[in-house]
Amino acid sequence: MGARFTPPDQETLACYLCPGNKRAQGEHNPNYENTYVFINDYSAVKQDQEEYAQEVEKGDPSSTLLRAEAVTGRCYVVTFSPAHNITLADMTAREILPVVYKWTELYATHVSPTSPLAELASSATRPLEFESEIRRPNAQYRYMQIFENKGSAMGCSNPHPHGQVWVTTGLPEEPSLEGTQLQKYFRENEGAHLLEVYAKLESQRKERVVFENDAFLALCPWWATWPFEIMIISKTHKRALVDLSDDEKTSLAEAIAEVTRRYDNLFETHFPYSMGLHQAPLEGTVEEIEASHFHIHFYPPLLRSATVRKFLVGYEMMAEPQRDITPEQAAAKLRNCNGGLYRVRKT
């Protein structure tokens, strides 16, 4: 793979994610050629933290109303490319594929040895190009959240293409709520998988589909809150990244490339979003693992142009969200944004 480099300027020389550059704590990045992973220099959770135990007296309502518990974990940074001034939208599926493999390696390294996924995880890691900070932790973590915030509108402070991975001892609220519904459907429908059934339904109807290949479906979901919200869903039951074959990983990279490029083409701008992968917990019951279904959420704020965004306020904050455009309208607009990236076509 040929990486695209631009001559260094003051911004790239100061970037703590560029190859060879100095990071916040004084370490230097290696001269990596596709992706690189390191422990976040400003981790929100850490592997070694002071223990916390809530002290409440018997009969004190704090024991039920003001509950807190300690969480430990790790926070990784994953650079998507050595090139400083590009995004996933600029990258081909082939260039995104190493990112998918790096995500898979991270997940596999942290899976519980008692998980039904443990055997698959043991064969999912690949030889490392550099000495890596991806090592089995000294404690078993419950969940891994892989995500990317793109653009300053989503709080991203560094334009170098990168995402984050947080691994924690607790199960966060959003995946917990999703998991509860997936398990409920699994129990009540003789082992059927909710998102597999939903993907088949949407694939047949087509009206909310943005892109489809052999393994994945990218669609504006029926229940979407954000104007151009997208889900990438595995068309067959896949519990986690380690379930994907090499061909399926390639299909996932293609789906990510298609979604991000269409986003940028829509308003001819660097389209901001928060993107996150949801998959089986690292440790859990057999039902939790088996009912899980791999998918990716994209939550973008833009509404009518590169400068007009949606705000969840007023009635939407106090009562329920309202759709500014329908998922069918959003999908149609994004389908029409196929083709090369707008800023490449204009050069």
PDB file of C-alpha atoms in Angstrom, residues 3-220:
ATOM      1  CA  ALA A   3       0.806   5.990   1.783  1.00  0.00           C
ATOM      2  CA  ARG A   4       0.126   9.569   0.747  1.00  0.00           C
ATOM      3  CA  PHE A   5       2.416  12.137   2.333  1.00  0.00           C
ATOM      4  CA  THR A   6       2.443  15.914   2.056  1.00  0.00           C
ATOM      5  CA  PRO A   7       5.524  18.050   2.778  1.00  0.00           C
ATOM      6  CA  PRO A   8       5.756  18.742   6.521  1.00  0.00           C
ATOM      7  CA  ASP A   9       4.533  22.130   7.709  1.00  0.00           C
ATOM      8  CA  GLN A  10       4.312  23.673  11.169  1.00  0.00           C
ATOM      9  CA  GLU A  11       1.053  21.850  11.896  1.00  0.00           C
ATOM     10  CA  THR A  12       2.358  18.391  10.997  1.00  0.00           C
ATOM     11  CA  LEU A  13       5.674  18.971  12.771  1.00  0.00           C
ATOM     12  CA  ALA A  14       3.737  19.760  15.957  1.00  0.00           C
ATOM     13  CA  CYS A  15       1.205  16.928  15.576  1.00  0.00           C
ATOM     14  CA  TYR A  16       1.553  14.311  18.309  1.00  0.00           C
ATOM     15  CA  LEU A  17      -0.009  11.638  16.038  1.00  0.00           C
ATOM     16  CA  CYS A  18       2.286  11.959  13.011  1.00  0.00           C
ATOM     17  CA  PRO A  19       5.010   9.323  12.463  1.00  0.00           C
ATOM     18  CA  GLY A  20       8.263  10.064  14.288  1.00  0.00           C
ATOM     19  CA  ASN A  21       6.823  12.983  16.234  1.00  0.00           C
ATOM     20  CA  LYS A  22       7.027  13.552  19.976  1.00  0.00           C
ATOM     21  CA  ARG A  23       3.887  12.894  22.035  1.00  0.00           C
ATOM     22  CA  ALA A  24       2.581  14.760  25.082  1.00  0.00           C
ATOM     23  CA  GLN A  25       4.460  12.600  27.612  1.00  0.00           C
ATOM     24  CA  GLY A  26       7.760  12.740  25.738  1.00  0.00           C
ATOM     25  CA  GLU A  27       7.653   9.437  23.828  1.00  0.00           C
ATOM     26  CA  HIS A  28       8.186   9.401  20.071  1.00  0.00           C
ATOM     27  CA  ASN A  29       5.932   7.634  17.588  1.00  0.00           C
ATOM     28  CA  PRO A  30       7.613   5.111  15.296  1.00  0.00           C
ATOM     29  CA  ASN A  31       7.685   5.789  11.558  1.00  0.00           C
ATOM     30  CA  TYR A  32       4.543   3.742  10.979  1.00  0.00           C
ATOM     31  CA  GLU A  33       3.154   3.201   7.467  1.00  0.00           C
ATOM     32  CA  ASN A  34      -0.574   2.522   7.988  1.00  0.00           C
ATOM     33  CA  THR A  35      -1.950   2.357  11.533  1.00  0.00           C
ATOM     34  CA  TYR A  36      -0.486   2.744  14.998  1.00  0.00           C
ATOM     35  CA  VAL A  37      -1.900   2.148  18.485  1.00  0.00           C
ATOM     36  CA  PHE A  38      -0.763   3.588  21.810  1.00  0.00           C
ATOM     37  CA  ILE A  39      -2.140   4.187  25.296  1.00  0.00           C
ATOM     38  CA  ASN A  40      -3.810   7.611  25.394  1.00  0.00           C
ATOM     39  CA  ASP A  41      -1.536  10.108  27.110  1.00  0.00           C
ATOM     40  CA  TYR A  42      -4.638  11.608  28.754  1.00  0.00           C
ATOM     41  CA  SER A  43      -6.618   8.446  29.509  1.00  0.00           C
ATOM     42  CA  ALA A  44     -10.092   8.907  30.993  1.00  0.00           C
ATOM     43  CA  VAL A  45      -9.780   5.540  32.753  1.00  0.00           C
ATOM     44  CA  LYS A  46      -6.623   3.754  33.806  1.00  0.00           C
ATOM     45  CA  GLN A  47      -5.598   0.212  34.608  1.00  0.00           C
ATOM     46  CA  ASP A  48      -4.203   1.232  37.989  1.00  0.00           C
ATOM     47  CA  GLN A  49      -6.361   3.664  39.948  1.00  0.00           C
ATOM     48  CA  GLU A  50      -7.139   4.232  43.581  1.00  0.00           C
ATOM     49  CA  GLU A  51      -9.800   1.869  44.865  1.00  0.00           C
ATOM     50  CA  TYR A  52     -13.171   3.397  45.637  1.00  0.00           C
ATOM     51  CA  ALA A  53     -15.777   2.088  48.043  1.00  0.00           C
ATOM     52  CA  GLN A  54     -18.940   4.041  48.739  1.00  0.00           C
ATOM     53  CA  GLU A  55     -19.486   4.559  52.462  1.00  0.00           C
ATOM     54  CA  VAL A  56     -23.121   4.843  53.538  1.00  0.00           C
ATOM     55  CA  GLU A  57     -24.823   4.280  56.854  1.00  0.00           C
ATOM     56  CA  LYS A  58     -27.675   1.829  57.217  1.00  0.00           C
ATOM     57  CA  GLY A  59     -30.973   3.481  56.370  1.00  0.00           C
ATOM     58  CA  ASP A  60     -29.242   6.306  54.512  1.00  0.00           C
ATOM     59  CA  PRO A  61     -31.155   6.973  51.226  1.00  0.00           C
ATOM     60  CA  SER A  62     -27.792   7.603  49.573  1.00  0.00           C
ATOM     61  CA  SER A  63     -27.394   3.831  49.307  1.00  0.00           C
ATOM     62  CA  THR A  64     -30.180   3.702  46.713  1.00  0.00           C
ATOM     63  CA  LEU A  65     -30.348   7.225  45.306  1.00  0.00           C
ATOM     64  CA  LEU A  66     -26.685   8.237  45.079  1.00  0.00           C
ATOM     65  CA  ARG A  67     -24.874   5.119  43.958  1.00  0.00           C
ATOM     66  CA  ALA A  68     -21.369   5.056  42.490  1.00  0.00           C
ATOM     67  CA  GLU A  69     -18.826   2.383  41.723  1.00  0.00           C
ATOM     68  CA  ALA A  70     -15.208   2.368  40.597  1.00  0.00           C
ATOM     69  CA  VAL A  71     -14.290   1.689  36.977  1.00  0.00           C
ATOM     70  CA  THR A  72     -10.838   0.795  35.704  1.00  0.00           C
ATOM     71  CA  GLY A  73      -9.686   0.202  32.166  1.00  0.00           C
ATOM     72  CA  ARG A  74      -7.538   1.357  29.301  1.00  0.00           C
ATOM     73  CA  CYS A  75      -7.849   4.096  26.680  1.00  0.00           C
ATOM     74  CA  TYR A  76      -6.108   3.613  23.354  1.00  0.00           C
ATOM     75  CA  VAL A  77      -5.568   5.949  20.415  1.00  0.00           C
ATOM     76  CA  VAL A  78      -5.657   4.365  16.942  1.00  0.00           C
ATOM     77  CA  THR A  79      -4.200   6.396  14.089  1.00  0.00           C
ATOM     78  CA  PHE A  80      -5.853   5.546  10.774  1.00  0.00           C
ATOM     79  CA  SER A  81      -3.053   6.722   8.497  1.00  0.00           C
ATOM     80  CA  PRO A  82       0.405   8.337   8.662  1.00  0.00           C
ATOM     81  CA  ALA A  83      -0.896  11.154   6.420  1.00  0.00           C
ATOM     82  CA  HIS A  84      -1.899  14.171   8.503  1.00  0.00           C
ATOM     83  CA  ASN A  85      -4.429  15.981   6.321  1.00  0.00           C
ATOM     84  CA  ILE A  86      -6.811  13.209   5.246  1.00  0.00           C
ATOM     85  CA  THR A  87      -9.872  11.492   6.731  1.00  0.00           C
ATOM     86  CA  LEU A  88     -11.555   8.121   6.265  1.00  0.00           C
ATOM     87  CA  ALA A  89     -13.482   9.749   3.392  1.00  0.00           C
ATOM     88  CA  ASP A  90     -10.181  10.280   1.541  1.00  0.00           C
ATOM     89  CA  MET A  91      -9.061   6.694   2.073  1.00  0.00           C
ATOM     90  CA  THR A  92      -9.828   3.728  -0.150  1.00  0.00           C
ATOM     91  CA  ALA A  93     -11.253   0.491   1.226  1.00  0.00           C
ATOM     92  CA  ARG A  94      -7.794  -1.025   0.868  1.00  0.00           C
ATOM     93  CA  GLU A  95      -6.320   1.785   2.977  1.00  0.00           C
ATOM     94  CA  ILE A  96      -9.053   1.416   5.639  1.00  0.00           C
ATOM     95  CA  LEU A  97      -8.598  -2.367   5.890  1.00  0.00           C
ATOM     96  CA  PRO A  98      -5.533  -2.148   8.230  1.00  0.00           C
ATOM     97  CA  VAL A  99      -7.713  -0.103  10.614  1.00  0.00           C
ATOM     98  CA  VAL A 100     -10.291  -2.908  10.677  1.00  0.00           C
ATOM     99  CA  TYR A 101      -7.551  -5.441  11.408  1.00  0.00           C
ATOM    100  CA  LYS A 102      -6.156  -3.244  14.185  1.00  0.00           C
ATOM    101  CA  TRP A 103      -9.614  -2.937  15.782  1.00  0.00           C
ATOM    102  CA  THR A 104      -9.937  -6.722  15.562  1.00  0.00           C
ATOM    103  CA  GLU A 105      -6.553  -7.245  17.180  1.00  0.00           C
ATOM    104  CA  LEU A 106      -7.445  -4.930  20.045  1.00  0.00           C
ATOM    105  CA  TYR A 107     -10.737  -6.719  20.630  1.00  0.00           C
ATOM    106  CA  ALA A 108      -9.137 -10.170  20.414  1.00  0.00           C
ATOM    107  CA  THR A 109      -6.419  -9.246  22.920  1.00  0.00           C
ATOM    108  CA  HIS A 110      -9.024  -8.276  25.535  1.00  0.00           C
ATOM    109  CA  VAL A 111     -11.618 -11.064  25.107  1.00  0.00           C
ATOM    110  CA  SER A 112     -12.172 -13.154  28.222  1.00  0.00           C
ATOM    111  CA  PRO A 113     -10.654 -16.669  28.019  1.00  0.00           C
ATOM    112  CA  THR A 114     -14.063 -17.987  29.162  1.00  0.00           C
ATOM    113  CA  SER A 115     -15.969 -16.260  26.328  1.00  0.00           C
ATOM    114  CA  PRO A 116     -17.478 -18.318  23.475  1.00  0.00           C
ATOM    115  CA  LEU A 117     -15.370 -16.025  21.265  1.00  0.00           C
ATOM    116  CA  ALA A 118     -12.055 -16.899  22.937  1.00  0.00           C
ATOM    117  CA  GLU A 119     -10.979 -19.542  20.396  1.00  0.00           C
ATOM    118  CA  LEU A 120     -11.627 -17.208  17.463  1.00  0.00           C
ATOM    119  CA  ALA A 121      -9.868 -14.382  19.282  1.00  0.00           C
ATOM    120  CA  SER A 122      -6.714 -16.455  19.761  1.00  0.00           C
ATOM    121  CA  SER A 123      -6.211 -16.635  15.981  1.00  0.00           C
ATOM    122  CA  ALA A 124      -7.272 -13.059  15.191  1.00  0.00           C
ATOM    123  CA  THR A 125      -4.031 -11.240  16.036  1.00  0.00           C
ATOM    124  CA  ARG A 126      -1.419 -10.483  13.386  1.00  0.00           C
ATOM    125  CA  PRO A 127       2.360  -9.918  13.545  1.00  0.00           C
ATOM    126  CA  LEU A 128       3.086  -6.389  14.720  1.00  0.00           C
ATOM    127  CA  GLU A 129       5.208  -3.952  12.725  1.00  0.00           C
ATOM    128  CA  PHE A 130       6.382  -2.160  15.865  1.00  0.00           C
ATOM    129  CA  GLU A 131       6.636  -2.855  19.577  1.00  0.00           C
ATOM    130  CA  SER A 132       2.996  -2.447  20.544  1.00  0.00           C
ATOM    131  CA  GLU A 133       1.151  -1.349  23.635  1.00  0.00           C
ATOM    132  CA  ILE A 134      -1.566  -3.898  22.821  1.00  0.00           C
ATOM    133  CA  ARG A 135      -1.002  -6.460  25.536  1.00  0.00           C
ATOM    134  CA  ARG A 136      -3.379  -8.591  27.576  1.00  0.00           C
ATOM    135  CA  PRO A 137      -4.358  -6.492  30.624  1.00  0.00           C
ATOM    136  CA  ASN A 138      -3.799  -7.518  34.235  1.00  0.00           C
ATOM    137  CA  ALA A 139      -7.579  -7.599  34.808  1.00  0.00           C
ATOM    138  CA  GLN A 140     -10.504  -8.876  32.753  1.00  0.00           C
ATOM    139  CA  TYR A 141     -12.513  -6.010  31.310  1.00  0.00           C
ATOM    140  CA  ARG A 142     -16.209  -6.197  30.509  1.00  0.00           C
ATOM    141  CA  TYR A 143     -16.614  -4.040  27.421  1.00  0.00           C
ATOM    142  CA  MET A 144     -14.692  -2.377  24.589  1.00  0.00           C
ATOM    143  CA  GLN A 145     -16.007   0.778  22.910  1.00  0.00           C
ATOM    144  CA  ILE A 146     -14.335   1.656  19.611  1.00  0.00           C
ATOM    145  CA  PHE A 147     -15.241   5.120  18.316  1.00  0.00           C
ATOM    146  CA  GLU A 148     -14.236   8.129  16.245  1.00  0.00           C
ATOM    147  CA  ASN A 149     -15.170  11.786  16.667  1.00  0.00           C
ATOM    148  CA  LYS A 150     -14.632  13.552  13.357  1.00  0.00           C
ATOM    149  CA  GLY A 151     -14.402  17.328  13.202  1.00  0.00           C
ATOM    150  CA  SER A 152     -14.250  20.135  15.732  1.00  0.00           C
ATOM    151  CA  ALA A 153     -18.073  20.162  15.855  1.00  0.00           C
ATOM    152  CA  MET A 154     -17.818  16.763  17.554  1.00  0.00           C
ATOM    153  CA  GLY A 155     -15.037  17.795  19.927  1.00  0.00           C
ATOM    154  CA  CYS A 156     -12.090  16.456  17.925  1.00  0.00           C
ATOM    155  CA  SER A 157      -9.012  18.522  18.772  1.00  0.00           C
ATOM    156  CA  ASN A 158      -6.548  17.007  16.280  1.00  0.00           C
ATOM    157  CA  PRO A 159      -7.291  16.717  12.527  1.00  0.00           C
ATOM    158  CA  HIS A 160      -4.883  13.797  12.061  1.00  0.00           C
ATOM    159  CA  PRO A 161      -7.142  10.801  11.200  1.00  0.00           C
ATOM    160  CA  HIS A 162      -7.607   8.771  14.354  1.00  0.00           C
ATOM    161  CA  GLY A 163     -10.097   7.123  16.664  1.00  0.00           C
ATOM    162  CA  GLN A 164     -10.184   5.910  20.238  1.00  0.00           C
ATOM    163  CA  VAL A 165     -10.796   2.650  22.071  1.00  0.00           C
ATOM    164  CA  TRP A 166     -11.947   2.583  25.685  1.00  0.00           C
ATOM    165  CA  VAL A 167     -11.945  -0.724  27.578  1.00  0.00           C
ATOM    166  CA  THR A 168     -13.721  -0.758  30.936  1.00  0.00           C
ATOM    167  CA  THR A 169     -14.676  -3.045  33.797  1.00  0.00           C
ATOM    168  CA  GLY A 170     -18.294  -1.846  33.545  1.00  0.00           C
ATOM    169  CA  LEU A 171     -20.858  -2.256  30.770  1.00  0.00           C
ATOM    170  CA  PRO A 172     -21.817   1.251  29.511  1.00  0.00           C
ATOM    171  CA  GLU A 173     -25.463   2.313  29.291  1.00  0.00           C
ATOM    172  CA  GLU A 174     -26.011   2.408  25.495  1.00  0.00           C
ATOM    173  CA  PRO A 175     -24.660  -1.067  24.681  1.00  0.00           C
ATOM    174  CA  SER A 176     -26.365  -2.372  27.820  1.00  0.00           C
ATOM    175  CA  LEU A 177     -29.773  -1.098  26.663  1.00  0.00           C
ATOM    176  CA  GLU A 178     -29.187  -2.491  23.165  1.00  0.00           C
ATOM    177  CA  GLY A 179     -28.060  -5.820  24.578  1.00  0.00           C
ATOM    178  CA  THR A 180     -31.181  -6.120  26.735  1.00  0.00           C
ATOM    179  CA  GLN A 181     -33.425  -5.763  23.674  1.00  0.00           C
ATOM    180  CA  LEU A 182     -31.317  -8.101  21.536  1.00  0.00           C
ATOM    181  CA  GLN A 183     -31.503 -10.762  24.242  1.00  0.00           C
ATOM    182  CA  LYS A 184     -35.251 -10.274  24.684  1.00  0.00           C
ATOM    183  CA  TYR A 185     -35.856 -10.769  20.952  1.00  0.00           C
ATOM    184  CA  PHE A 186     -33.499 -13.773  20.943  1.00  0.00           C
ATOM    185  CA  ARG A 187     -35.454 -15.465  23.756  1.00  0.00           C
ATOM    186  CA  GLU A 188     -38.913 -14.650  22.420  1.00  0.00           C
ATOM    187  CA  ASN A 189     -38.226 -15.631  18.794  1.00  0.00           C
ATOM    188  CA  GLU A 190     -36.602 -19.048  19.093  1.00  0.00           C
ATOM    189  CA  GLY A 191     -33.034 -17.833  18.779  1.00  0.00           C
ATOM    190  CA  ALA A 192     -33.610 -15.384  15.912  1.00  0.00           C
ATOM    191  CA  HIS A 193     -31.376 -12.314  15.805  1.00  0.00           C
ATOM    192  CA  LEU A 194     -33.154  -8.957  15.749  1.00  0.00           C
ATOM    193  CA  LEU A 195     -30.651  -7.050  13.608  1.00  0.00           C
ATOM    194  CA  GLU A 196     -30.220  -9.927  11.174  1.00  0.00           C
ATOM    195  CA  VAL A 197     -34.002  -9.980  10.621  1.00  0.00           C
ATOM    196  CA  TYR A 198     -34.049  -6.179  10.360  1.00  0.00           C
ATOM    197  CA  ALA A 199     -31.180  -6.119   7.834  1.00  0.00           C
ATOM    198  CA  LYS A 200     -32.987  -8.660   5.651  1.00  0.00           C
ATOM    199  CA  LEU A 201     -36.185  -6.580   5.781  1.00  0.00           C
ATOM    200  CA  GLU A 202     -34.381  -3.372   4.829  1.00  0.00           C
ATOM    201  CA  SER A 203     -32.417  -5.102   2.068  1.00  0.00           C
ATOM    202  CA  GLN A 204     -35.689  -6.254   0.521  1.00  0.00           C
ATOM    203  CA  ARG A 205     -37.406  -2.853   0.756  1.00  0.00           C
ATOM    204  CA  LYS A 206     -34.382  -0.781  -0.353  1.00  0.00           C
ATOM    205  CA  GLU A 207     -36.001   2.595   0.495  1.00  0.00           C
ATOM    206  CA  ARG A 208     -33.696   3.334   3.448  1.00  0.00           C
ATOM    207  CA  VAL A 209     -30.583   1.607   2.069  1.00  0.00           C
ATOM    208  CA  VAL A 210     -27.611   3.818   1.202  1.00  0.00           C
ATOM    209  CA  PHE A 211     -25.095   1.117   0.236  1.00  0.00           C
ATOM    210  CA  GLU A 212     -24.967  -2.673   0.204  1.00  0.00           C
ATOM    211  CA  ASN A 213     -22.362  -5.317  -0.529  1.00  0.00           C
ATOM    212  CA  ASP A 214     -22.205  -9.071   0.082  1.00  0.00           C
ATOM    213  CA  ALA A 215     -21.634  -8.806   3.833  1.00  0.00           C
ATOM    214  CA  PHE A 216     -22.886  -5.399   5.031  1.00  0.00           C
ATOM    215  CA  LEU A 217     -25.803  -3.025   4.706  1.00  0.00           C
ATOM    216  CA  ALA A 218     -25.499   0.736   5.276  1.00  0.00           C
ATOM    217  CA  LEU A 219     -28.882   2.344   5.923  1.00  0.00           C
ATOM    218  CA  CYS A 220     -30.704   5.239   7.519  1.00  0.00           C
TER     219      CYS A 220
END
